[in-house]
CSV table of C-alpha atoms in Angstrom, one decimal:
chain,number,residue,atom,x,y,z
J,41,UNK,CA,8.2,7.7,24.0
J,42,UNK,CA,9.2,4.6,25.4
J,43,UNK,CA,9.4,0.8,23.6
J,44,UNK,CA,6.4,-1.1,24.5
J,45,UNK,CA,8.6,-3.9,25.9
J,46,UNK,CA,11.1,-1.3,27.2
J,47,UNK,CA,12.4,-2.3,30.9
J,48,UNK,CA,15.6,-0.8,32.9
J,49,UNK,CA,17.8,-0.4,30.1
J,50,UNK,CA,18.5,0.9,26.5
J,51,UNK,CA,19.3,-1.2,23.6
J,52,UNK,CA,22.4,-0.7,22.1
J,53,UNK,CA,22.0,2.4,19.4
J,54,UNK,CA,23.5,0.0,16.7
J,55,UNK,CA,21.4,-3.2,17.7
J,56,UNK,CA,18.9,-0.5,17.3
J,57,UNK,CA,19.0,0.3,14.2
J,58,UNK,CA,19.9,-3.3,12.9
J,59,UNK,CA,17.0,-4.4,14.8
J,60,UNK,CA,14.5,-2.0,13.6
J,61,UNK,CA,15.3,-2.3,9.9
J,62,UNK,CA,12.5,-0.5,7.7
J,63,UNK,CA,9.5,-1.5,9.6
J,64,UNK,CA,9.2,2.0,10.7
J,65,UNK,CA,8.7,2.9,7.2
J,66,UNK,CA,7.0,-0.5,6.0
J,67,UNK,CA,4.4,-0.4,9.1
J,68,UNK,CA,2.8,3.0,7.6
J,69,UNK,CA,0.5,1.2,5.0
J,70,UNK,CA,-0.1,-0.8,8.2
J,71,UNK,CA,-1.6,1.5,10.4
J,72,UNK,CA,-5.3,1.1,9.5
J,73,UNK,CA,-4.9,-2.6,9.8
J,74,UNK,CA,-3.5,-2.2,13.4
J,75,UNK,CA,-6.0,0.3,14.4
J,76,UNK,CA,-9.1,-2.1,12.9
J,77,UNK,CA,-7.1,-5.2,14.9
J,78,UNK,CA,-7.0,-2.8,18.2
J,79,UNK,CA,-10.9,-1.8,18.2
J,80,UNK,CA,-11.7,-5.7,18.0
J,81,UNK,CA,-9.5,-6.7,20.1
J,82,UNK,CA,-10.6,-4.0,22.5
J,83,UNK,CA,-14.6,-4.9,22.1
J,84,UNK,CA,-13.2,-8.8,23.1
J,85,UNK,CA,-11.6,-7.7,26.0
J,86,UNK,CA,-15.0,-5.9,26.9
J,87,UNK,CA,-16.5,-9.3,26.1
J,88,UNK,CA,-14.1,-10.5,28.7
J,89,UNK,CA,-14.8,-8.3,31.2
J,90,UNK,CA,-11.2,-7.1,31.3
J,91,UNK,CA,-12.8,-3.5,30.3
J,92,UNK,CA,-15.9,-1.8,30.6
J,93,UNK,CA,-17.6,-1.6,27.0
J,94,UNK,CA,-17.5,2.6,27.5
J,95,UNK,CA,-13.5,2.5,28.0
J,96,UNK,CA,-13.7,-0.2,24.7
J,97,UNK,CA,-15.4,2.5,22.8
J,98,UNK,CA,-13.5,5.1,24.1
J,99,UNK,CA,-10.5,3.8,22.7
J,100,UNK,CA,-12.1,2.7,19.6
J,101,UNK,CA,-12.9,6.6,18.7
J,102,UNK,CA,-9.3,7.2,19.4
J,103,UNK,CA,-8.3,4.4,17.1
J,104,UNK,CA,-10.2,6.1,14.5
J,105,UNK,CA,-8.7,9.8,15.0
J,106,UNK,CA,-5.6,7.6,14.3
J,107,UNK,CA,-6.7,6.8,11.0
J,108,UNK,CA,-8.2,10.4,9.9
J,109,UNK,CA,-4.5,11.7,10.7
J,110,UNK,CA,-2.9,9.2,8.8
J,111,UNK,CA,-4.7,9.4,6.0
J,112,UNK,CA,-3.7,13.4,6.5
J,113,UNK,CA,-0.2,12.9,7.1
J,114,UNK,CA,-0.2,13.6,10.4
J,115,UNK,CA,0.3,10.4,12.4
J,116,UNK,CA,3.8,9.2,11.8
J,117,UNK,CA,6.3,6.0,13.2
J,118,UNK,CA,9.2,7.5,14.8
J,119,UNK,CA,12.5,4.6,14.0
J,120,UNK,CA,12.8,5.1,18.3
J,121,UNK,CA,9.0,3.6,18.3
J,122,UNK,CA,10.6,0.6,16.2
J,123,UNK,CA,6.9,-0.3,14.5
J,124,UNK,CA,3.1,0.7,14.2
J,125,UNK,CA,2.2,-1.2,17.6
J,126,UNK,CA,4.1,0.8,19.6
J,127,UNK,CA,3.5,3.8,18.1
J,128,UNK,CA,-0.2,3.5,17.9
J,129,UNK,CA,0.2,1.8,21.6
J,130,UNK,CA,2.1,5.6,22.7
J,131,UNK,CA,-0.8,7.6,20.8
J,132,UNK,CA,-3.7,5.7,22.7
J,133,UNK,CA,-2.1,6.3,26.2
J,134,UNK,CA,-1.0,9.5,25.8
J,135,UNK,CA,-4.7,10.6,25.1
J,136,UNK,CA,-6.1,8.3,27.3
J,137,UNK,CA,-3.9,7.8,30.3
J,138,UNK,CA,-3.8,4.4,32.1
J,139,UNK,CA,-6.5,3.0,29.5
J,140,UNK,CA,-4.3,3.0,26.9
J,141,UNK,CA,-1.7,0.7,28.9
J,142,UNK,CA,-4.5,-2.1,28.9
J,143,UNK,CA,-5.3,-2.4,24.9
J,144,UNK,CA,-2.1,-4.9,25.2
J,145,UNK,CA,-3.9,-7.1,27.6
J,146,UNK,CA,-4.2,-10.7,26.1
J,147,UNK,CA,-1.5,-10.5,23.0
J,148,UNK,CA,1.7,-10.2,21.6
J,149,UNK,CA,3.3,-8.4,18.6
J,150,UNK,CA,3.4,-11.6,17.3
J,151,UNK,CA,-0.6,-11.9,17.0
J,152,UNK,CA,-0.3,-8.2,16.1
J,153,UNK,CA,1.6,-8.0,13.1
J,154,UNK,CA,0.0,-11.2,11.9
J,155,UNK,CA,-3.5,-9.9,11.8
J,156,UNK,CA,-2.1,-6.7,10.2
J,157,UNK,CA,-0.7,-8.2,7.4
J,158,UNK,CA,-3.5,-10.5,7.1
J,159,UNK,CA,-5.9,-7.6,7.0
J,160,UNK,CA,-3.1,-6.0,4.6
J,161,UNK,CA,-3.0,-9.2,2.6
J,162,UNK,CA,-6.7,-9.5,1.9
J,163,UNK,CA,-6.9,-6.0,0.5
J,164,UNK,CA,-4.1,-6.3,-1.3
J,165,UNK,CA,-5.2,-9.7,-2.7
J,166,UNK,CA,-8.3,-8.1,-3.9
J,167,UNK,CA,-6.6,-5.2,-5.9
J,168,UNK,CA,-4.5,-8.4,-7.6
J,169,UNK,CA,-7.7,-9.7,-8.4
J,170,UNK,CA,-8.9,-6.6,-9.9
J,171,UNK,CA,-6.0,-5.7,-11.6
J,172,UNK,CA,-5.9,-9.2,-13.5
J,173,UNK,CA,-9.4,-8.9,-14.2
J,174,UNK,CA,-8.7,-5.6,-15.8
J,175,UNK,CA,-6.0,-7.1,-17.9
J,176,UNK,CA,-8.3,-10.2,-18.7
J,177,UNK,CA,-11.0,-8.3,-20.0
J,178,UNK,CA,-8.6,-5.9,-22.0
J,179,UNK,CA,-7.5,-9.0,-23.3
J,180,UNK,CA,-10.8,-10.4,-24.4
J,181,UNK,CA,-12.1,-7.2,-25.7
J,182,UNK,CA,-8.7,-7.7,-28.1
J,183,UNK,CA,-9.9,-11.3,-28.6
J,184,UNK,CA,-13.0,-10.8,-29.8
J,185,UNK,CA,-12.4,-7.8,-32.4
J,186,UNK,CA,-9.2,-10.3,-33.7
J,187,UNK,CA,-10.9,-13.4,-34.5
J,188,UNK,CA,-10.2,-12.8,-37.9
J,189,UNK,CA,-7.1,-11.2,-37.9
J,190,UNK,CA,-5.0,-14.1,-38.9
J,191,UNK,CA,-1.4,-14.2,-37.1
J,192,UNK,CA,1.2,-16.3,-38.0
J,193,UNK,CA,1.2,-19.4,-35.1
J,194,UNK,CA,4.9,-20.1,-34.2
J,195,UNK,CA,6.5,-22.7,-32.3
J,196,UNK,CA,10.8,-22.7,-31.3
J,197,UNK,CA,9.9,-19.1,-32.8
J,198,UNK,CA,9.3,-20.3,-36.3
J,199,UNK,CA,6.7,-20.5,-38.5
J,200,UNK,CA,4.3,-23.2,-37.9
J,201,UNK,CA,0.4,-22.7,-38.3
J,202,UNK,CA,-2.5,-20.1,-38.9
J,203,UNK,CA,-3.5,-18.8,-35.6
J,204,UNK,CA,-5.5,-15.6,-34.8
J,205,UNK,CA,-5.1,-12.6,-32.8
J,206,UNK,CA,-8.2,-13.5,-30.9
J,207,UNK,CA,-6.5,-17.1,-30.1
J,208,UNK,CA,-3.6,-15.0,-29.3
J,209,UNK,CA,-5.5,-12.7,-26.8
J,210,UNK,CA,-7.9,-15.2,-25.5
J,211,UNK,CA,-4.9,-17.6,-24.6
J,212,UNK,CA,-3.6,-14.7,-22.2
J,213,UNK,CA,-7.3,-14.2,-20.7
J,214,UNK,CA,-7.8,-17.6,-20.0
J,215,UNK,CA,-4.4,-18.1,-18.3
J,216,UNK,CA,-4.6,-14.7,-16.2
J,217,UNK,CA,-8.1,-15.6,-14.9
J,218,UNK,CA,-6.6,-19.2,-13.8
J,219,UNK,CA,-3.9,-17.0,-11.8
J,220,UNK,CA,-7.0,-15.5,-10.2
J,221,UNK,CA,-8.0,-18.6,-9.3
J,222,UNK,CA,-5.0,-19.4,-7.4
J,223,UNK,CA,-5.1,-15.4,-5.8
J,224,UNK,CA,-8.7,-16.2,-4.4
J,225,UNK,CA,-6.9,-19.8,-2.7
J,226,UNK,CA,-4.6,-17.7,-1.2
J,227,UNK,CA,-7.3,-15.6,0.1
J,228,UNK,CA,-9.0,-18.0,1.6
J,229,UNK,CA,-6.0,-19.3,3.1
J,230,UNK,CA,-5.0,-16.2,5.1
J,231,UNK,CA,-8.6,-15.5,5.6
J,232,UNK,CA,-8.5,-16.7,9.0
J,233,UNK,CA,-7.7,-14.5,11.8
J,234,UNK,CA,-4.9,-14.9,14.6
J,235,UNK,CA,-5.6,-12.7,17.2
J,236,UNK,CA,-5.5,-14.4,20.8
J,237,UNK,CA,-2.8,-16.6,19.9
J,238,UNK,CA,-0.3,-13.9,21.5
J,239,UNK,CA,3.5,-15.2,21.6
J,240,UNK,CA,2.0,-18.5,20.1
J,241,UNK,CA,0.5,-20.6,22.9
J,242,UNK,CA,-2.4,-18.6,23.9
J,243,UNK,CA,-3.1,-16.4,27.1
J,244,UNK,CA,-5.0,-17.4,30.7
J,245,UNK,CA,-7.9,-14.8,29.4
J,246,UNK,CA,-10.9,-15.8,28.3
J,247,UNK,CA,-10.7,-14.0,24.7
J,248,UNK,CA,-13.0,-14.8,22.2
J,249,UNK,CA,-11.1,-15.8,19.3
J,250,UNK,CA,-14.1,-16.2,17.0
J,251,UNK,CA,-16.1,-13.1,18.1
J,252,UNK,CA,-12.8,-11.5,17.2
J,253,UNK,CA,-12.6,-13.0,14.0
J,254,UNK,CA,-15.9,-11.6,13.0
J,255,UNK,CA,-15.2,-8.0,14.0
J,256,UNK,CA,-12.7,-8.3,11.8
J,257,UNK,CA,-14.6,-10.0,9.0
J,258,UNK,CA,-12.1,-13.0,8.6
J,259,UNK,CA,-13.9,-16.4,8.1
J,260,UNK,CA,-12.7,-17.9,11.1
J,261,UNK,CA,-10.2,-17.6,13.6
J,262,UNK,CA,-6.9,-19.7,13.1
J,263,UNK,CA,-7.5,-22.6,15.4
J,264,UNK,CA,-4.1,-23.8,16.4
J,265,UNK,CA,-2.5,-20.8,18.6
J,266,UNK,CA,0.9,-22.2,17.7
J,267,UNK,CA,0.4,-22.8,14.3
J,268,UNK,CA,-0.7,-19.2,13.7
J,269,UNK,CA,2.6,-18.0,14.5
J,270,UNK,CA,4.2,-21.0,12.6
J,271,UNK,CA,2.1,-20.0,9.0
J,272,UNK,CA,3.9,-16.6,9.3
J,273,UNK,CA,6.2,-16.7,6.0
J,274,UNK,CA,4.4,-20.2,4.8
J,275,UNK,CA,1.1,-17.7,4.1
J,276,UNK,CA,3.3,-14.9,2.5
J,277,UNK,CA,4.6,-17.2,0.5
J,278,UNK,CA,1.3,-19.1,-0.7
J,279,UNK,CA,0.5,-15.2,-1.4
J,280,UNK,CA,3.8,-14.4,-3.4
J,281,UNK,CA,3.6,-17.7,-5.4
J,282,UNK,CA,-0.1,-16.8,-6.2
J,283,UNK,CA,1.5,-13.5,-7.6
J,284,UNK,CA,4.1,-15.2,-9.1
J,285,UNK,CA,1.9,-16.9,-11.6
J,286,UNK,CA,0.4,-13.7,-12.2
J,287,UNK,CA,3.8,-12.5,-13.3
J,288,UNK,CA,4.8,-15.4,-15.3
J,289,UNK,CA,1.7,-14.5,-17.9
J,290,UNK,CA,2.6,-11.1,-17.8
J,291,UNK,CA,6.2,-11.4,-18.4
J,292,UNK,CA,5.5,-14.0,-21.7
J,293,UNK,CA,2.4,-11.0,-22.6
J,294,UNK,CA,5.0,-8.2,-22.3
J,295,UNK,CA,7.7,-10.3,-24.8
J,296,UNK,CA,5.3,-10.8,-27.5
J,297,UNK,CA,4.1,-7.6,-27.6
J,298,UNK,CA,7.4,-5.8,-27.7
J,299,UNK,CA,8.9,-8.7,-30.4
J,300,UNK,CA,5.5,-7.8,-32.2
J,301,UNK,CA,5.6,-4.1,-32.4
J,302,UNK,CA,9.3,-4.2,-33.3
J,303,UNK,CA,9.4,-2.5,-36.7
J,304,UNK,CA,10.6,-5.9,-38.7
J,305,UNK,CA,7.4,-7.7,-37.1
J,306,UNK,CA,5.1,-4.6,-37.3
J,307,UNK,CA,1.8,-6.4,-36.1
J,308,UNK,CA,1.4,-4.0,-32.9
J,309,UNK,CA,2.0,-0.8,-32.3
J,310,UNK,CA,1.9,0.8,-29.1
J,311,UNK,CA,1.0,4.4,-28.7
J,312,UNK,CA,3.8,6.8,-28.0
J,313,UNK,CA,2.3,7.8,-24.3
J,314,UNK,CA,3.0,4.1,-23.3
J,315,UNK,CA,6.8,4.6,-24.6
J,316,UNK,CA,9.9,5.9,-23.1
J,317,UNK,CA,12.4,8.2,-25.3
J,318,UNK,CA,15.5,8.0,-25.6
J,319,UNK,CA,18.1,10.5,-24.4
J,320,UNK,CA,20.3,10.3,-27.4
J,321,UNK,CA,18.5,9.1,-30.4
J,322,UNK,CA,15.3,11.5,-31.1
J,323,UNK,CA,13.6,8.5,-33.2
J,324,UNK,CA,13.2,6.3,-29.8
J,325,UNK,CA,9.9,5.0,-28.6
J,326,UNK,CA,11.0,2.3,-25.9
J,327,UNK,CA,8.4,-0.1,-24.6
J,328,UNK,CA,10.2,0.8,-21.7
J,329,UNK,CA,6.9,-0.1,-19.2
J,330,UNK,CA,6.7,-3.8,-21.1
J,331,UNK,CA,10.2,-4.4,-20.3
J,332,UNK,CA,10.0,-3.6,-16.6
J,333,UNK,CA,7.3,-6.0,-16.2
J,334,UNK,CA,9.4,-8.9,-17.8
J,335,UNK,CA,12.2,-7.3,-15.6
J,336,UNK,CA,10.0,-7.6,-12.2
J,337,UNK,CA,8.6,-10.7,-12.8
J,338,UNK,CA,12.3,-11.9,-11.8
J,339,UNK,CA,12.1,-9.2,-8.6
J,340,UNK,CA,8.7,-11.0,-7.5
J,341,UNK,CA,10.7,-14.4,-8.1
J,342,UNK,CA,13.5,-13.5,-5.3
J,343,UNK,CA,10.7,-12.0,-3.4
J,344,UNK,CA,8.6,-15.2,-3.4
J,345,UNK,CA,12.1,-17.5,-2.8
J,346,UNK,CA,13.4,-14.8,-0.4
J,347,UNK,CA,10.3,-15.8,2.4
J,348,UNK,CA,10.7,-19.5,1.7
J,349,UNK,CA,14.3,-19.7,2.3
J,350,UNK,CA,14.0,-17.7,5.6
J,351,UNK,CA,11.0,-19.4,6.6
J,352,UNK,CA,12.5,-22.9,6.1
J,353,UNK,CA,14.6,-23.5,8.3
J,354,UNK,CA,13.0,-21.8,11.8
J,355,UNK,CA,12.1,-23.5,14.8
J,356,UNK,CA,8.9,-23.3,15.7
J,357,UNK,CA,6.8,-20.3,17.4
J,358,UNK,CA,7.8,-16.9,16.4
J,359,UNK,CA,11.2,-15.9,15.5
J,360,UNK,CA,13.0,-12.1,14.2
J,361,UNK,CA,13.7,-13.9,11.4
J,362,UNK,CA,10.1,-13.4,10.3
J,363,UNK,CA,10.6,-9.2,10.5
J,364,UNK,CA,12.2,-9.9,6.8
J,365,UNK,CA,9.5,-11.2,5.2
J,366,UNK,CA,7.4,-8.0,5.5
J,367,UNK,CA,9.1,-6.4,2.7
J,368,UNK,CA,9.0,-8.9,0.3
J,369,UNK,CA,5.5,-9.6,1.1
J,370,UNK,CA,4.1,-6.4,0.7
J,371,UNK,CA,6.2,-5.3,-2.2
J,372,UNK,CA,5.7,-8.4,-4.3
J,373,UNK,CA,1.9,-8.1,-3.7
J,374,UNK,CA,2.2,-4.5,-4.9
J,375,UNK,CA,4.6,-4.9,-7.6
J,376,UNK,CA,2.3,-7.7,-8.9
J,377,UNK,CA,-1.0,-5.4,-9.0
J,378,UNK,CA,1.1,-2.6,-10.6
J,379,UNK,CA,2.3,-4.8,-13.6
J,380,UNK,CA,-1.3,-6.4,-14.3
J,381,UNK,CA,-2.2,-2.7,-14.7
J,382,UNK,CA,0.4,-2.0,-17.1
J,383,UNK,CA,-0.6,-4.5,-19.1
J,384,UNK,CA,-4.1,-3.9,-18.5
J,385,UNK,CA,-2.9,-0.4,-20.7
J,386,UNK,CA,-0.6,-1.8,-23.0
J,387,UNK,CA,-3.5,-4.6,-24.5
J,388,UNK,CA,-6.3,-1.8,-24.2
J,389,UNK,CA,-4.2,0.9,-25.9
J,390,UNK,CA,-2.8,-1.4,-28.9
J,391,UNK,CA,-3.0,-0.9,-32.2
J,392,UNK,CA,-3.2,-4.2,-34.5
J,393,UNK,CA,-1.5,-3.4,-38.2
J,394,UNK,CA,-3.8,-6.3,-39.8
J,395,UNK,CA,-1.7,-5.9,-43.5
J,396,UNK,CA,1.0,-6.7,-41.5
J,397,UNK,CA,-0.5,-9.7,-39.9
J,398,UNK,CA,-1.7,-11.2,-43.4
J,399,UNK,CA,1.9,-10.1,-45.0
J,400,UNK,CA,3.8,-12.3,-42.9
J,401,UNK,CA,1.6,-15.4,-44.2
J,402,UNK,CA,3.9,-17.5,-46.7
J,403,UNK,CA,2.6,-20.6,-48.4
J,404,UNK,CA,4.6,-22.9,-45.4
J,405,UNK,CA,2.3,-22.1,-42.9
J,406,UNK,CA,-0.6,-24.0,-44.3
J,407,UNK,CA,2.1,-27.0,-44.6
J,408,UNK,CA,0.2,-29.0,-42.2
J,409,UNK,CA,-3.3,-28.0,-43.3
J,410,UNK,CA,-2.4,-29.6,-46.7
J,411,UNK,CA,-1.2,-32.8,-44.9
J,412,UNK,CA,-4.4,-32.6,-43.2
J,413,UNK,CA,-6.5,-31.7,-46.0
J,414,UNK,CA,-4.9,-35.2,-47.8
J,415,UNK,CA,-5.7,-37.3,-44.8
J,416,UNK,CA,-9.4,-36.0,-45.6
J,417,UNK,CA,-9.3,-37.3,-48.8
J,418,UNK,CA,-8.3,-41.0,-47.4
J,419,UNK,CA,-4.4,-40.3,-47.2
J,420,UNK,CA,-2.7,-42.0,-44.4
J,421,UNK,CA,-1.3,-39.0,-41.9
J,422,UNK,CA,2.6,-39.9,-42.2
J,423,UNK,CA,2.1,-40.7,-46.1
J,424,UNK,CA,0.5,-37.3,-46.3
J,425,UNK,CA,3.0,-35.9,-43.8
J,426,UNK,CA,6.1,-37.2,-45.8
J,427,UNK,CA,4.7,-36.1,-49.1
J,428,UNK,CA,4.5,-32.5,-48.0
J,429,UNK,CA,7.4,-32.3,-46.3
J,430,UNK,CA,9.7,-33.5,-49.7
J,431,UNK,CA,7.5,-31.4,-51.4
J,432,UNK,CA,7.2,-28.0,-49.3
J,433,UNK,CA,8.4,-25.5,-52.7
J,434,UNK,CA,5.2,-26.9,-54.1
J,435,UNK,CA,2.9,-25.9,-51.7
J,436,UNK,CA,0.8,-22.9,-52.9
J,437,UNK,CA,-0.4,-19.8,-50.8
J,438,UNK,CA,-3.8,-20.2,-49.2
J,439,UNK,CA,-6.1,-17.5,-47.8
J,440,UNK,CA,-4.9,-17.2,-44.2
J,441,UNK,CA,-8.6,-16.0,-42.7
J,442,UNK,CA,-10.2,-19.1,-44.5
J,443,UNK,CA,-7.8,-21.0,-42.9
J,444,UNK,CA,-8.2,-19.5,-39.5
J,445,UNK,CA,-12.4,-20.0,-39.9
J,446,UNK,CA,-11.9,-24.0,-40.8
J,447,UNK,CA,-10.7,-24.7,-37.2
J,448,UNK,CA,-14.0,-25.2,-35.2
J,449,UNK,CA,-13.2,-27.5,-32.4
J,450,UNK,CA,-14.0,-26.1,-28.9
J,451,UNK,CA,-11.4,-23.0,-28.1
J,452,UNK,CA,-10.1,-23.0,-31.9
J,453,UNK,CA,-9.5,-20.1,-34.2
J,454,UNK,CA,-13.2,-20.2,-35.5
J,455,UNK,CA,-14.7,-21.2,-31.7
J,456,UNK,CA,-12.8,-19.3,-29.4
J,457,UNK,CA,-15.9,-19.5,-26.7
J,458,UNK,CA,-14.9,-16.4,-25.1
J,459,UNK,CA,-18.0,-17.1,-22.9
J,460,UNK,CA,-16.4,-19.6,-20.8
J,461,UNK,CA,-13.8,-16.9,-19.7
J,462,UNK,CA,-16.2,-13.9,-19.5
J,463,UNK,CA,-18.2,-16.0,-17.2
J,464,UNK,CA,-14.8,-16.2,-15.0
J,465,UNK,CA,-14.1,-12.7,-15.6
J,466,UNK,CA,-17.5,-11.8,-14.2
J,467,UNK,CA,-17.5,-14.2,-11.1
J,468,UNK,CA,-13.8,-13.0,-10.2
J,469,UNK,CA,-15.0,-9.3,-10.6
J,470,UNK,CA,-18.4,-10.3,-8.2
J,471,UNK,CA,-15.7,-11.8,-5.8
J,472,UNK,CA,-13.9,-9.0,-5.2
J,473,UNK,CA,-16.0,-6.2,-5.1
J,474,UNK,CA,-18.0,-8.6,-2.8
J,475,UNK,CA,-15.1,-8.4,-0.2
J,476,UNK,CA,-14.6,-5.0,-0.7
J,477,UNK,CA,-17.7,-4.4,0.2
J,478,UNK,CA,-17.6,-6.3,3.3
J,479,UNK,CA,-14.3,-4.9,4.2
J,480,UNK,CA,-15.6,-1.4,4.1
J,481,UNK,CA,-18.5,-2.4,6.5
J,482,UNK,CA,-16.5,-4.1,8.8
J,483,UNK,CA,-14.2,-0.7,8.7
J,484,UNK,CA,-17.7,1.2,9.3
J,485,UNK,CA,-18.8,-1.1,12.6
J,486,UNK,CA,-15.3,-0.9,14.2
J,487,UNK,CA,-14.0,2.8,13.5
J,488,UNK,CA,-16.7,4.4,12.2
J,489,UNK,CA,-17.5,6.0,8.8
């Protein structure tokens, strides 16, 4: 089948290949999104009067046999086809003739694999959101049975006050449920659609951009047609930096709990399914999934600073630069997800050695409780300070869950408020199955259940 822009010639079969890249292979996880951005765009050029509404709906049901064989393995993206559009372009008019040569009327690949990611993007965003809310409520699950399991608070890695495992695990909740935060900003960012903007600077047709919009259940359509082609890489990388947060917690999460359930530390123990072997030493049980997390946090890194350095320094309107972002994109949003979930199963999996906890307790940790405990009893702070810090061999061992219980300010040891985070935890989860919900009717109205 021919290249949708194909004229009187052939492209060079190296340039080809260079040219085409992976999108052949990306652009499958693509293919509903292109076949939900074809049925709008086919019902707006109905709305047009470029095409009847029967040939609109004609194509839609098409669109959808597209889907049904993907999802059944039976609609693939030949490299010759170079990407989704063409090959979903080939499928509709070789079932439907000369109909399917007008679904191109009005836009560009450019608008195309915009609104595809974006579709991809949102969905994706929402599985983030998911995932982290899985791993938050793992976490405070863990927080709430360990508010008395005293742990040994350390700062520079050293011994240096009582803490809890529920301050511990509430710490990590609270953080990942501000990274959902920032996932739902980005969200809302791409939540705006860019179909009609075509090769950035619009078309002599009278498309309606936010009728469009709707079918597709964005918020709004992007208003500027140039600057919808100009936020290509700027919005992936608002997405990837979201998910770079993410992976920032997850990455400090995954070093404590393999320092932790090292055998000198023996606080945490994580159950042998969860573990790795070794193909030498019969004893092993890597954390082998714990490390990869702290390893792709890095991956997600290049990913995020990969789109930023290729989209800094394009002219504007669309450029091939832009094909390279795809990857990165889609991959960092998927690695992301996967992590959260392996944490998610790490925390909910874990089992807490509480002797162990209490057993690394020595009579230094309450060092500045007794400095504090003087200042109570109408000792200035750096008298009491200097006093126990000449005297530290004097100090004698305290109970470390007393301890942990005295602490009752807002969010201490004894008032962790896991409320204010379940509250989050439950808006973020009514968020996104919210949007799924919507996603899957606007699936329904375009393509059919």
């Amino acid at each position: 089948m021919p290249k949708i822009w194909q004229k009187d010639y052939d492209l060079n079969a190296e340039i080809e290949a260079y040219t085409v890249g992976e999108d052949h292979v990306l652009d499958m996880d693509l293919v509903e999104a292109d076949c939900l951005g074809s049925a709008a765009h086919a019902l707006t050029l109905a709305r047009a009067k470029v095409l009847k509404k029967a040939e609109a709906d004609r194509l839609r049901r098409e669109l959808a046999r597209v889907v049904r064989d993907w999802r059944k393995g039976k609609f693939r993206i030949k490299r010759s086809e170079e990407d989704v559009h063409t090959a979903v372009e080939n499928r509709l008019t070789k079932k439907l003739g000369v109909l399917g040569k007008k679904i191109h009327t009005g836009r560009s690949r450019n608008d195309q694999v915009i609104v595809d990611l974006r579709l991809w993007g949102k969905a994706a965003l929402l599985e983030l959101v998911s995932a982290c809310c899985e791993a938050a409520g793992a976490l405070l699950k863990l927080a709430a049975r360990g508010k008395d399991w005293p742990l040994v608070g350390r700062t520079h890695m050293q011994r240096a006050m009582p803490s809890s495992v529920g301050l511990w695990a509430g710490a990590f909740a609270e953080s990942l449920l501000d990274d959902v935060d920032l996932v739902r900003g980005a969200y809302d960012l791409i939540d705006r659609s860019p179909l009609g903007s075509a090769a950035s600077y619009g078309v002599p047709v009278p498309l309606d951009r936010a009728y469009t919009a709707r079918l597709l259940g964005f918020a709004s359509a992007q208003n500027n047609v140039l600057y919808a082609n100009n936020s290509r890489g700027k919005f992936e990388a608002v997405c990837l930096s979201a998910a770079a947060q993410v992976m920032l917690d997850l990455s400090k999460l995954a070093q404590d709990l393999i320092l932790w359930s090292m055998p000198e530390f023996g606080y945490f123990q994580l159950p042998r399914e969860l573990c790795s072997g070794s193909s030498i030493m019969p004893q092993k049980k890597n954390p082998c999934g714990l490390e990869l997390v702290r390893a792709k946090t890095a991956t997600v890194y290049s990913q995020l600073f990969a789109v930023l350095e290729i989209a800094r320094g394009l002219p504007s309107g669309y450029n091939r630069d832009n094909q390279e972002t795809k990857g990165f994109f889609m991959r960092g949003l998927g690695t992301a997800t996967a992590s959260a979930r392996v944490a998610a199963l790490s925390v909910s999996k874990l089992k807490v050695n509480v002797k162990a906890l209490k057993a690394a307790f020595h009579p230094e940790v309450f060092a500045t409780d007794e400095a504090l405990d003087m200042v109570l009893a109408g000792v200035p702070f750096r008298d009491a300070y200097k006093q126990v810090g000449l005297n530290l061999e004097k100090l004698a061992d305290r109970d470390p869950v007393a301890a942990i219980r005295r602490k009752k300010s807002v969010g201490g040891t004894a008032n962790l408020n896991l409320g204010f985070a379940k509250r989050k935890l439950a808006a973020a989860g009514r968020f996104a199955a919210a949007a799924k919900r919507r996603t899957a009717a606007m699936r329904g109205k375009l393509l059919g259940r």
